[in-house]
Coordinates of C-alpha atoms and ligand atoms in Angstrom, one line a residue:
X24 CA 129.0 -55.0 -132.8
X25 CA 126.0 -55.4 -135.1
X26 CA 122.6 -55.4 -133.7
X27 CA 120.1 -56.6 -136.4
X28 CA 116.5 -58.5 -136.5
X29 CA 115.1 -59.5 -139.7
X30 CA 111.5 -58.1 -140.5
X31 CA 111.6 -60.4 -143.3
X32 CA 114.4 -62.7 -145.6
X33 CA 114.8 -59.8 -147.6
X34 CA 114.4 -56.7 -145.2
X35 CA 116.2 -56.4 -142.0
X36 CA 116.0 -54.2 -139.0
X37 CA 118.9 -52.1 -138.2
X38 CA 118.0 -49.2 -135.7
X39 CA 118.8 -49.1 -132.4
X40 CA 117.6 -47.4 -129.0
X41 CA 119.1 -44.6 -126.5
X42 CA 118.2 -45.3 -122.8
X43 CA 119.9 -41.9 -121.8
X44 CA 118.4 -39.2 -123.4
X45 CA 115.9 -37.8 -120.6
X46 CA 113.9 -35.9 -123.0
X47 CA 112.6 -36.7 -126.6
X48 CA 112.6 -33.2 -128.6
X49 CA 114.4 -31.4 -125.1
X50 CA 111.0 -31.6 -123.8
X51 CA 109.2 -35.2 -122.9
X52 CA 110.2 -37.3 -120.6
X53 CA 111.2 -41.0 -122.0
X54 CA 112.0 -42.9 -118.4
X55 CA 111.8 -45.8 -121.0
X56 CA 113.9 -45.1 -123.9
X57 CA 113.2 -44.6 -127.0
X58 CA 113.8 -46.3 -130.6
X59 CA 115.1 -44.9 -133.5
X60 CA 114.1 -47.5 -136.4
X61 CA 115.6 -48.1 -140.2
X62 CA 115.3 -50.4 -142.3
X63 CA 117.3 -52.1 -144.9
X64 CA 116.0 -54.0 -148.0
X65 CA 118.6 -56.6 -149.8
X66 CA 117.6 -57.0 -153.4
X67 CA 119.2 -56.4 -157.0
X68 CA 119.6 -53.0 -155.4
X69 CA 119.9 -52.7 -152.3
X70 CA 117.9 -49.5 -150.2
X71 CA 117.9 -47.7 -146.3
X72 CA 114.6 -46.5 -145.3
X73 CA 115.2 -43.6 -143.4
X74 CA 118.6 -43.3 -140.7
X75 CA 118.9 -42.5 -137.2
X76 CA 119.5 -40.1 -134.8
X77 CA 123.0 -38.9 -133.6
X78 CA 123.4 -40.8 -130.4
X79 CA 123.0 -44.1 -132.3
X80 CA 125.5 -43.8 -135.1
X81 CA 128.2 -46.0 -134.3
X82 CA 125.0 -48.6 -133.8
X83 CA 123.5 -47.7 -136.9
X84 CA 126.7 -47.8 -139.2
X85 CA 127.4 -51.2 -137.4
X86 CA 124.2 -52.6 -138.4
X87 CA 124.3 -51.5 -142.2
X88 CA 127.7 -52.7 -142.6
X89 CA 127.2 -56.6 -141.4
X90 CA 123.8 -56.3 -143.3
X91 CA 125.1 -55.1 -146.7
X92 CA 128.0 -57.8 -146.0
X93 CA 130.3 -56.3 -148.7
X94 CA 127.6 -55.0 -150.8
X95 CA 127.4 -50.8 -151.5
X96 CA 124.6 -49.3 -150.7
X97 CA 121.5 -47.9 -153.7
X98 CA 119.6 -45.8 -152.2
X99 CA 118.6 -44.1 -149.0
X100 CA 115.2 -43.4 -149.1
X101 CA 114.1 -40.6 -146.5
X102 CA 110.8 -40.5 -145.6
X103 CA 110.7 -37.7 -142.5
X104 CA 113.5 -34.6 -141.9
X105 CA 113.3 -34.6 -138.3
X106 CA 116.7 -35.1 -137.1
X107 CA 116.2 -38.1 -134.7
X108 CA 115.8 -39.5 -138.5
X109 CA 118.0 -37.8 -140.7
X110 CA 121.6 -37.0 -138.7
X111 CA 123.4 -39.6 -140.6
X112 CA 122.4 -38.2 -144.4
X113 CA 125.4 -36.9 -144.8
X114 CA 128.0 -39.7 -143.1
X115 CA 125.7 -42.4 -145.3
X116 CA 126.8 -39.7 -148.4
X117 CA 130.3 -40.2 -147.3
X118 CA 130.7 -43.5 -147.2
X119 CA 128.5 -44.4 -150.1
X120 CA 129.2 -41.4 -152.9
X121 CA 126.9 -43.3 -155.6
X122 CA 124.0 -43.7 -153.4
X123 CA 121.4 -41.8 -154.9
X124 CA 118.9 -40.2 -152.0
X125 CA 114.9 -40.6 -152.6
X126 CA 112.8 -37.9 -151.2
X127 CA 110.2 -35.3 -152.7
X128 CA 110.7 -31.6 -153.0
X129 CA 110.6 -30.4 -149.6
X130 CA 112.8 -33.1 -148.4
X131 CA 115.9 -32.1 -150.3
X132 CA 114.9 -28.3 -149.4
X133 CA 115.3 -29.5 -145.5
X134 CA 118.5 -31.5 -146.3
X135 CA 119.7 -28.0 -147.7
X136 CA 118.7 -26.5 -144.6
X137 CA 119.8 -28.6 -141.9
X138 CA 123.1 -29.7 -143.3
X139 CA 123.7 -27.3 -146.2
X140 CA 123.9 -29.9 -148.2
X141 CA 123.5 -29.1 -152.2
X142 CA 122.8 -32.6 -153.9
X143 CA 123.6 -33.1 -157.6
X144 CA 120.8 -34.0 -160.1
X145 CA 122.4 -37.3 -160.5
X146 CA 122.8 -37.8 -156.7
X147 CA 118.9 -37.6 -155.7
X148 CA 115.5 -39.1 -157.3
X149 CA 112.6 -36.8 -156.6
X150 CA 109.5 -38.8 -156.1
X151 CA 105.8 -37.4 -156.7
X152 CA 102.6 -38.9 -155.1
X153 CA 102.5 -42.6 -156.0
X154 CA 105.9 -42.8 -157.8
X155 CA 107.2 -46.1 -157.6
X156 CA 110.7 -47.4 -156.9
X157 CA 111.6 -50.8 -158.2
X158 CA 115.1 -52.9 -156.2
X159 CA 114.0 -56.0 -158.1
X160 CA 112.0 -58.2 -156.2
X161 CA 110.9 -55.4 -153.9
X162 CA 109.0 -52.5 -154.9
X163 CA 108.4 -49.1 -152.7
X164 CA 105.3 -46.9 -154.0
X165 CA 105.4 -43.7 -152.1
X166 CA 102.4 -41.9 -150.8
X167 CA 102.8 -38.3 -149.0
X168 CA 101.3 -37.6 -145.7
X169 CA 102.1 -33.9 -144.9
X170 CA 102.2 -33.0 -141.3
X171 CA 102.4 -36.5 -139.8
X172 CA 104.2 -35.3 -138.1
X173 CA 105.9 -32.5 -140.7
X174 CA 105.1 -31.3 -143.9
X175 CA 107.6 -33.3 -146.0
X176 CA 106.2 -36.7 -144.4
X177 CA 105.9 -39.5 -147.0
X178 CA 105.4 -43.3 -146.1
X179 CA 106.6 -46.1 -148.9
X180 CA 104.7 -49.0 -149.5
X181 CA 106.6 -52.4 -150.5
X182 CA 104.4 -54.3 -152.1
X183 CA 105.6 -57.7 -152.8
X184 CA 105.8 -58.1 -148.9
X185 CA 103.0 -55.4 -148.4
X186 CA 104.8 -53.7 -146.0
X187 CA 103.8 -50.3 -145.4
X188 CA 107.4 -48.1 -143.8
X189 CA 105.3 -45.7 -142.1
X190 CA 107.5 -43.0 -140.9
X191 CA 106.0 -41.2 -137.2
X192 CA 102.8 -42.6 -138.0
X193 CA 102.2 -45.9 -135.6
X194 CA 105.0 -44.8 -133.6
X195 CA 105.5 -44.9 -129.9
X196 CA 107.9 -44.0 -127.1
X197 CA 110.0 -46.7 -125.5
X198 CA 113.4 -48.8 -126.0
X199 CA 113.4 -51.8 -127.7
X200 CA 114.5 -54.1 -125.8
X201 CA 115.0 -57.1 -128.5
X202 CA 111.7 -58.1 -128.7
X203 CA 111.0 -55.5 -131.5
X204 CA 107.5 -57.1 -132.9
X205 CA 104.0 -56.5 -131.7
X206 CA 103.7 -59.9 -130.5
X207 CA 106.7 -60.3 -129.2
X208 CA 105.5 -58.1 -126.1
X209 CA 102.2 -57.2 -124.1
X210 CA 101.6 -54.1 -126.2
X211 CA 98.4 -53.1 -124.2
X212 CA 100.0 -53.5 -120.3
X213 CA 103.5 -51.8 -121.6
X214 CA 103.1 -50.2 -124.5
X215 CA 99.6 -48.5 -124.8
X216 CA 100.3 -45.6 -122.8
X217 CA 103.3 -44.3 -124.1
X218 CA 102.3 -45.1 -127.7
X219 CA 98.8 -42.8 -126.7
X220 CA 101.0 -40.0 -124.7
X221 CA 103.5 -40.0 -128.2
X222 CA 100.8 -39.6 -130.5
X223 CA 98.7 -37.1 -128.5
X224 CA 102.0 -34.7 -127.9
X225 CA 103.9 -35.7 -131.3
X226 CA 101.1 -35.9 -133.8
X227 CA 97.8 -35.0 -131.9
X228 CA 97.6 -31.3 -133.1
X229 CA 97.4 -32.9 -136.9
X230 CA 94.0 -34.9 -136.7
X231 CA 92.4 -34.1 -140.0
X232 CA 96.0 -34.8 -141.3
X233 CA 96.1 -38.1 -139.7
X234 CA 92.8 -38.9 -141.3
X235 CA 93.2 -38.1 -144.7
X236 CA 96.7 -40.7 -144.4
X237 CA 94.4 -43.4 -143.2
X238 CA 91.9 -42.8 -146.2
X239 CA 95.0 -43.1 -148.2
X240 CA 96.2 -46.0 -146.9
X241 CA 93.2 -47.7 -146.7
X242 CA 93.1 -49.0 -150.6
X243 CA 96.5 -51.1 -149.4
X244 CA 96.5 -54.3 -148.6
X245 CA 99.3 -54.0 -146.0
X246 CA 100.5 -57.3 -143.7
X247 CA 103.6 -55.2 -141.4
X248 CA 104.4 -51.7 -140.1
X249 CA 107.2 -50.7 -139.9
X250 CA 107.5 -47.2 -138.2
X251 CA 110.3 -45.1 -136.8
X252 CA 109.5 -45.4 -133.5
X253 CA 108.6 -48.4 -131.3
X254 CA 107.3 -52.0 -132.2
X255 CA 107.1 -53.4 -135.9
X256 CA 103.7 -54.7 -136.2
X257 CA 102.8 -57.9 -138.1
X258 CA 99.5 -58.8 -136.8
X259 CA 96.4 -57.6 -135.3
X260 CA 96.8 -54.2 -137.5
X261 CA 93.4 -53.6 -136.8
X262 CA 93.8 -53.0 -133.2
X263 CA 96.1 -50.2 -134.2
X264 CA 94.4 -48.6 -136.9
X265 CA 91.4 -48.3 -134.3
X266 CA 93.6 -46.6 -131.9
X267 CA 94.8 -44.3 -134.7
X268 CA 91.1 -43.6 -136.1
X269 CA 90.2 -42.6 -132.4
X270 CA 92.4 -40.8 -131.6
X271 CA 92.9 -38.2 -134.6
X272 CA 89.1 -38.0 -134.6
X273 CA 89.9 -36.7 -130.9
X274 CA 87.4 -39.3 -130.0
X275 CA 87.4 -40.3 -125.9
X276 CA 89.6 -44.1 -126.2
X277 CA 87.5 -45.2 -122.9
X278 CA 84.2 -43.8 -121.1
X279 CA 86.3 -43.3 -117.6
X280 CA 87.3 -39.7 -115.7
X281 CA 90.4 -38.5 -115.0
X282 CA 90.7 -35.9 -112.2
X283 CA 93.3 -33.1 -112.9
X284 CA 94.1 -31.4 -110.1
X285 CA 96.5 -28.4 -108.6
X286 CA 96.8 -27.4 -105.0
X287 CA 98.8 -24.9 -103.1
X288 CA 98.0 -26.3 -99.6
X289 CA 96.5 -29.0 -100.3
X290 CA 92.8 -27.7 -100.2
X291 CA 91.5 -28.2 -103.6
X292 CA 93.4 -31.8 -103.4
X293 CA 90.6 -32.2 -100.7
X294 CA 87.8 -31.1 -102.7
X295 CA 89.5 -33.3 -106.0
X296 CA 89.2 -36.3 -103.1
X297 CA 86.1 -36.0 -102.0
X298 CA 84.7 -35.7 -105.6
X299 CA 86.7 -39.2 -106.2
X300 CA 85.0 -40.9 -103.4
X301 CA 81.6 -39.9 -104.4
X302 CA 82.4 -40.4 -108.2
X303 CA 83.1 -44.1 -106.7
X304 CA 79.8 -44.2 -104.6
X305 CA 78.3 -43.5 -107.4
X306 CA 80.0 -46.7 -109.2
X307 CA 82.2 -44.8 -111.1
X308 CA 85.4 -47.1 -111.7
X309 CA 88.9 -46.5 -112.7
X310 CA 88.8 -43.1 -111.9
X311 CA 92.7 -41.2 -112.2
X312 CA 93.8 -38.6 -110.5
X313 CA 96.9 -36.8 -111.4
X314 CA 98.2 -33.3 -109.7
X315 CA 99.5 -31.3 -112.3
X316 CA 102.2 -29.3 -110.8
X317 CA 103.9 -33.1 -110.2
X318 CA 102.5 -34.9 -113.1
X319 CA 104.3 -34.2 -116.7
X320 CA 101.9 -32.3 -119.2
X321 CA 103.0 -35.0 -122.0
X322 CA 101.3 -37.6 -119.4
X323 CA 98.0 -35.4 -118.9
X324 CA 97.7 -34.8 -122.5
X325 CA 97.6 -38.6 -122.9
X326 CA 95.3 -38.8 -120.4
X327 CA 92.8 -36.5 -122.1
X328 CA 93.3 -38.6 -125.0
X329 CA 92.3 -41.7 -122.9
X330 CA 89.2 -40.4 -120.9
X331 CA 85.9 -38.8 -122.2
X332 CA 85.6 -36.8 -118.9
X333 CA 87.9 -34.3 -117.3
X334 CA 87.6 -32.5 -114.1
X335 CA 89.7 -29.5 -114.0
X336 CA 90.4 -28.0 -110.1
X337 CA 93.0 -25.0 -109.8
X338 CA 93.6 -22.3 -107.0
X339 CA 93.5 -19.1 -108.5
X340 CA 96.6 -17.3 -108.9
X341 CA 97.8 -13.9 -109.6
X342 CA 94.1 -13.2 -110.8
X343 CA 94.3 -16.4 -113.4
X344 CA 94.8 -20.0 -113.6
X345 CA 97.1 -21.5 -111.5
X346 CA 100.6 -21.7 -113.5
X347 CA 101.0 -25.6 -113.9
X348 CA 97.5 -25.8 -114.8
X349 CA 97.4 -23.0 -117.3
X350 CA 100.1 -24.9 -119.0
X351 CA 98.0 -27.7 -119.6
X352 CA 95.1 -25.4 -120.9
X353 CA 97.6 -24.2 -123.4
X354 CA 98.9 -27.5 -124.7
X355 CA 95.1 -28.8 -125.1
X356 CA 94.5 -25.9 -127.1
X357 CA 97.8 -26.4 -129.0
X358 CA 97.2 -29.4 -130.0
X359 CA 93.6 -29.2 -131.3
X360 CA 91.5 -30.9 -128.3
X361 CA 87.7 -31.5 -128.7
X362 CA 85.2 -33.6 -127.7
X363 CA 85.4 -33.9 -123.8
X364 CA 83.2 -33.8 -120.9
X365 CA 84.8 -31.3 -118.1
X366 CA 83.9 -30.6 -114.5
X367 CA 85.8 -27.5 -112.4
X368 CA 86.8 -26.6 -109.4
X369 CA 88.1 -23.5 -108.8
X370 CA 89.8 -22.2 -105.5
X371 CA 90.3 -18.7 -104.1
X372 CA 90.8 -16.9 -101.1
X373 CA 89.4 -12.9 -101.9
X374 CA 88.8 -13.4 -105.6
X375 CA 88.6 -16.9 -106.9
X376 CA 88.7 -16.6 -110.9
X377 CA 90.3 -19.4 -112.3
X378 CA 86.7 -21.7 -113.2
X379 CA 85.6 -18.6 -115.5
X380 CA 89.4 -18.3 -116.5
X381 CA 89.6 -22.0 -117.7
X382 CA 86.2 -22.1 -119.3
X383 CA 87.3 -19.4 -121.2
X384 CA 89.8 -21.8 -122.8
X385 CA 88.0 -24.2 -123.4
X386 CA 84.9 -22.7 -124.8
X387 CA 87.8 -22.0 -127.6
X388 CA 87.9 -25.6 -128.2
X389 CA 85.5 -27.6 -130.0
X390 CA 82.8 -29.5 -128.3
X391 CA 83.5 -29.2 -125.1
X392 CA 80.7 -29.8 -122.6
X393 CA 81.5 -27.8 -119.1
X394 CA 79.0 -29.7 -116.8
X395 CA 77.1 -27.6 -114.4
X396 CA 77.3 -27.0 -111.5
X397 CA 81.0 -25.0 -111.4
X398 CA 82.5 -26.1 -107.8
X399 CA 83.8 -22.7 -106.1
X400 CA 85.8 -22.8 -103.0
X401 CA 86.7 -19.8 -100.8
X402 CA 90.1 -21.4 -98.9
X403 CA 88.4 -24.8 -98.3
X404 CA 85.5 -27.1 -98.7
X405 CA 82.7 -26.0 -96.6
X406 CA 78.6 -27.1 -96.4
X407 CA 77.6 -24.6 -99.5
X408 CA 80.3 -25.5 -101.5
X409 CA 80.4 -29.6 -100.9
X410 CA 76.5 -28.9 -102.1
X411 CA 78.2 -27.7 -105.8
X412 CA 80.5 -30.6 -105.4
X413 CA 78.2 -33.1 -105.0
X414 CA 76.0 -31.9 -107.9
X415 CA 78.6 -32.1 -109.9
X416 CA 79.7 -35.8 -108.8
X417 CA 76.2 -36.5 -109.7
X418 CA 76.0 -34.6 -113.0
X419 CA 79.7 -36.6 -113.9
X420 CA 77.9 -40.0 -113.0
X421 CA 74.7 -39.1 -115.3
X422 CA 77.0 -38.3 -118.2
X423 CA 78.8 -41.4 -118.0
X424 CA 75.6 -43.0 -117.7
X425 CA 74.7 -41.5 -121.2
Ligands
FEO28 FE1 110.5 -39.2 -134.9 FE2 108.9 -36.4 -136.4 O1 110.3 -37.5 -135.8

């Protein structure tokens, strides 16, 4: 049965969510869901803004069919080529031979790719930077934003209702569970996280990218987004253009530390502990701790994007960086990281390596500030090295102070 909301009289909701898939791209964990959305827009003509992906189909086909009510479908228009967007190009083609597909260049290329598909002239309308699109009442301008998330990214602008379809951008994990509008639900208590750990794993590594689209859009005067993930947003834009700004600047969201930790024996969890407590004697608040070989790297990389100070602790292993913690290393390197304040611990029995290992890494990212002093620990705490670590509890606490 159909499953629709209406964004507005003339434009109508008709995605849907999966609640069983365990990992979004076979590789982050979505214990909430996730939404695929699309839109439809009822006018003279009559247009989809991008479909779903494969495990909502029935769903999807469900919604467009009660919403066209006996109409055909214009137009698909297809803003991103990621398959949890595209899968039903080809089904939509099926059922609805005249619709004409709206894309640019590199979008028909990727149809060709993914579903060796060969469109006609007549069958496609190839749009350039700022083309325009009338239905009749509505009008979609579109603007590209390459590599937000991939290079054929556009977003179309509607502006009769000034509503800006924004493709990834604005995007966040989680099902929608009816309430599909910003202020339908407590964005900031359930939302905020996961919308921070999507766009720090799904978009993060394209900053400057993200920035030049905000430029862009900033010249419109836009009252809804609508992206293809998570809420619809109809007010208090401002709050998440903010978020967006700060985080593809890969500008700290909050002054607070988050303590990342691995331990074999539970050893360098002491030393991350004690560090903790005096972090809080010294009136640090809110301080998280999170032990990386339990904790998922999508959820650390969100944290980095929270926190403007990091303390790094790791055993040593095989001569390097403990494996979990490594892996972390990697993806804040992957995905562009700068701009943090890091403490480390390092751990080892004979030959502990792993603080000279990580600060390797990270003196390959921008800006970052390795505090001194380097906590080292031969097996366990002990009097010379609880010395280091309460330097550098004290050093953490200045910095914050800053
Ligand atoms: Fe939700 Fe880049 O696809």
């Amino acid at each position: 049965m159909y499953c629709t909301r209406k964004i507005t009289e003339g434009i109508t909701w008709i995605g849907g969510s999966d609640r069983r898939l365990a990992l979004f791209e076979n590789l982050f964990p979505i214990p909430r869901g996730v939404a695929y959305n699309s839109y439809l827009i009822l006018d003279e003509a009559t247009a989809v803004i991008d479909t779903v992906d494969s495990s909502i189909s029935r769903q999807f086909f469900e919604n467009i069919q009660h919403t066209l009510n006996g109409r055909t479908l214009d137009y698909l228009i297809v803003n991103h080529m990621e398959p949890d967007h595209c899968a039903n190009i080809a089904e939509l083609l099926l059922r609805y031979p005249n619709m004409k597909v709206v894309g640019n260049a590199k979008t028909f290329c990727m149809i060709n790719q993914f579903y060796g598909i060969e469109l006609k002239d007549d069958q496609t309308i190839v749009v350039k930077e700022g083309d325009s699109l009338s239905l009749g009442k509505h009008k979609l301008s579109f603007y590209f934003a390459p590599m937000v998330h991939w290079p054929e990214v556009m977003v179309a602008y509607e502006e009769t209702e000034k509503i800006l379809f924004s493709a990834d951008a604005f995007g966040s994990f989680g099902a929608l569970n009816g309430n599909i509008f910003n202020d339908e639900l407590d964005f900031d208590k359930d939302w905020l996280d996961d919308a921070r750990r999507y766009y720090g794993n799904i978009v993060g590594k394209y900053g400057p990218q993200v920035q030049m689209a905000l430029k862009k859009l900033s010249s419109l005067d836009i009252a809804v987004i609508c992206p293809l993930h998570g809420p619809v947003w109809r007010n208090d834009l401002g709050y998440l253009l903010e978020k967006y700004d700060i985080w593809s600047k890969y500008e700290p969201e909050e002054k607070s530390v988050a303590i990342l930790y691995a331990s074999m024996y539970g050893d360098t969890e002491n030393a991350a502990n004690v560090l903790a407590v005096k972090l809080a004697e010294a009136g640090v608040k809110n301080i998280a701790m999170h032990d990386v070989s339990s904790t998922h790297v999508s959820e650390l990389i969100g944290e980095v994007f929270r926190c403007s100070h990091l303390v790094l602790a790791a055993p040593t292993y095989n001569n390097g960086i403990y494996p979990a913690m490594l892996n972390f290393l990697h993806d804040c390197k992957a995905l562009n990281l700068q701009n943090r304040t890091i403490g480390l611990i390092e751990n080892g029995t004979w030959g502990p390596v792993a603080a000279k290992q990580m600060k390797e890494i990270l003196d390959g990212l921008k800006n970052m500030n390795v505090l001194e002093p380097v906590v080292t620990l031969k097996s366990a705490l002990n009097d010379a090295s609880m010395e280091q670590l309460e330097k550098l509890a004290d050093a953490i606490a200045a910095s914050l102070a800053e």
